[in-house]
């Protein structure tokens, strides 16, 4: 039983982590493509249209990866988490079915038009199709996060005698206090990813003296979008998200922050330290007194509850993972703001394109927004443990009763192999597109 | 309310079969008939801007199944675990075959992805036919052995096959001679369907050859249908009970028959779309007749201990199903609009729109 659950969890975690690498770029990038296309309509400068076209190629490849890895996600609720699906399907099925009906149809119908229809449609309509693709992908993010928020903070439900969760208030799914901060935070984080990617490719062109005109455009756009989104990710959206955790899952918050013992008279914020679960303390701690209390409650002296105040059976199952995940995300977030602020300063002084050390840094930043996003999800998901539906349904109660661990391991290995192949192909092809670069089209 | 969602689900699945069905068919044609580069290009451009949206019918059907019939979703997805995951893998191969082929101009690269696309399409058609066969045949719900259920009455798990390949065995497998039969029927009909779509959407050089193929395959189909109808009573002793009670249901077999009859005349049709309409009618009629013959069952039980899963015992709660109707109607209208726009922009033959140039 334990074994079986273990493989189910690894398989879900692996496939969703891989899936989310792609939508996080497409959601942010669709916004930026719409921006380029809009600039083109306004200025009639072909450069912007070529930029939009170039990013559409990368978008299309990412989108295809997002689709093929997304379909397994939708199936896995039933294949691996059958008991969970049976009990809660009447509720989370709502938002998932809405996602299919409202966003996937929108995206996929108009993506075809957007990719193949420029000549047929003319620029204005082409812009509209691009906008609809953007809308579809954000709607998709919204509905999936609505689903996720219900698992973190269940609302509008009733539990029947047979253990089934049934919906009794549809509106509550969308006024869930967990939903909006989480959605906005996540979307801003995806704009962070796309801005860093755009800026990095731009820096790559400038450093190579290739496509310099586009290099400048990409670096500039990436840095401006990057600064705005990095700030918004931390404040107000990250802050509001954290406040939700304190309010609805105080035990998770204690674990994220690495607070083992409640401190009277204000809690310190931990910058560095390794959780030592055996002795229930942090090793090698560097911390600043009272700041955490202020950040959480706007009051320097308020007490933040430590893990010692809770039942051990409700502890998150992987406290170190949770703690590191959270600290990596927040740490990277802080670095992003700093870097983009410096880059913006140089941009403002019109020196950025010649300042090679910043361009090098921008180029090598590519993996970090992906890491921050993934760590953010690990924080959310490890923090929810040991529950599937917070406080109501334990993860151990949700797996498929008849699927044996041997079969799950088999499919897990299959996914790992297949996704390694996909990942490699993706990198090769993206590399090819980037190397070729945007080319002014012949008409 | 359950009935409304049942009809919605069946309609969406039928749409999936018809729409993605021609993509599978095109893949099979590509595998066996795509000899020259020009023909291959014609085949892929015929489905180029559509296949992704077509696949959404599967995802959306999955969503509706999850939402309206959660118990069935949970039971069948975990019970058919292995074939479903394999279908996912095949869908991935088909999609990347299509998407990646044009990205690198190298003979070997192109040949690898051509084969991936073609073989994945062929296997998908086979698997979906087998899946239908499993649903018609039913499964050992609750995994009963010697009269005792080993699990809750709606759960089960099937291995891929058992050594006897006998559909009536106590320990069934996914693949047995009956489900394989339906799998082969699916391959044949979808090949014809795909050919019809290519004829409709392109001016490919192979079109006249394809018409001949459709004509010939129709005889194969006829033979397979006769065989399957003559063994059907082994699986379901009384498949016509619903039709006898509600004679209007005969409209579905009638549709199948009309589509089937029409397919014999592909070579003489004036409009290229007619052949496609015939095979669509055949698919729709065949799918609906099968669903009607087992109604109200969704997944029959093969043991006497646990009841079959029906429209009524697997549905979600009233309130949720009720609010669902409202958003669903809005969404369905939008989907209709998208569908219309998409097919209006890409109307007519696809040869000159060009695929892979993005
Ligand atoms: C570029 C990525 C990125 C960056 C820089 C940050 N985050 Fe984040 N964070 C995410 C990307 C992300 C995410 C992947 O998008 C998550 C996962 C769930 C969600 O809605 O957003 C997330 C979740 C998440 C959670 C967990 C919510 C839960 O348990 O469900 C908290 C408390 C924060 N964030 C707070 C912050 C704070 C205070 C940041 C300050 C800098 C921050 N995040 C930066
Ligand atoms: C918003 C949509 C999401 C939903 C509905 C969702 C749902 C789930 C479910 C059902 C599980 C399995 C049960 C469990 O172990 O708790 C799970 C686990 C997990 N998910 Fe998510 N997930 C979502 C997004 C993500 C994303 C985007 C990531 C990562 C990038 C992620 C990372 C994980 C990890 C790491 C686990 C394993 C946690 C563990 O088992 O300890 N999730 N999630
Ligand atoms: C377990 C949870 C998840 C499931 C069941 C799921 C399901 C899917 C499916 C089926 C697709 C393909 C849609 C198509 O054919 O167009 C897809 C793509 C997509 N998913 Fe997910 N997904 C999950 C997690 C997430 C998360 C956490 C996000 C973002 C917040 C997300 C955002 C998207 C987007 C934007 C797309 C469009 C394709 C793309 O842009 O790459 N998904 N997803």
Short mmCIF file of N, CA and C in Angstrom, two decimals, chain A residues 61 426-436:
data_model
loop_
_atom_site.label_atom_id
_atom_site.label_comp_id
_atom_site.label_asym_id
_atom_site.label_seq_id
_atom_site.Cartn_x
_atom_site.Cartn_y
_atom_site.Cartn_z
N UNK A 61 6.03 25.59 -30.47
CA UNK A 61 6.71 24.39 -30.01
C UNK A 61 6.40 24.12 -28.53
N UNK A 426 12.98 18.83 -27.65
CA UNK A 426 12.55 20.22 -27.48
C UNK A 426 13.75 21.15 -27.46
N UNK A 427 14.76 20.77 -26.67
CA UNK A 427 15.93 21.64 -26.56
C UNK A 427 16.64 21.79 -27.90
N UNK A 428 16.77 20.67 -28.61
CA UNK A 428 17.45 20.74 -29.91
C UNK A 428 16.71 21.70 -30.83
N UNK A 429 15.38 21.54 -30.86
CA UNK A 429 14.62 22.33 -31.83
C UNK A 429 14.57 23.80 -31.45
N UNK A 430 14.42 24.07 -30.15
CA UNK A 430 14.43 25.47 -29.73
C UNK A 430 15.78 26.09 -30.05
N UNK A 431 16.83 25.30 -29.80
CA UNK A 431 18.17 25.79 -30.11
C UNK A 431 18.27 26.15 -31.58
N UNK A 432 17.67 25.32 -32.41
CA UNK A 432 17.72 25.57 -33.85
C UNK A 432 16.99 26.88 -34.20
N UNK A 433 15.81 27.04 -33.64
CA UNK A 433 15.04 28.26 -33.94
C UNK A 433 15.81 29.50 -33.49
N UNK A 434 16.39 29.40 -32.29
CA UNK A 434 17.10 30.56 -31.75
C UNK A 434 18.32 30.87 -32.59
N UNK A 435 19.02 29.82 -32.98
CA UNK A 435 20.22 30.02 -33.75
C UNK A 435 19.92 30.67 -35.10
N UNK A 436 18.83 30.26 -35.69
CA UNK A 436 18.43 30.82 -36.98
C UNK A 436 18.00 32.27 -36.79
#
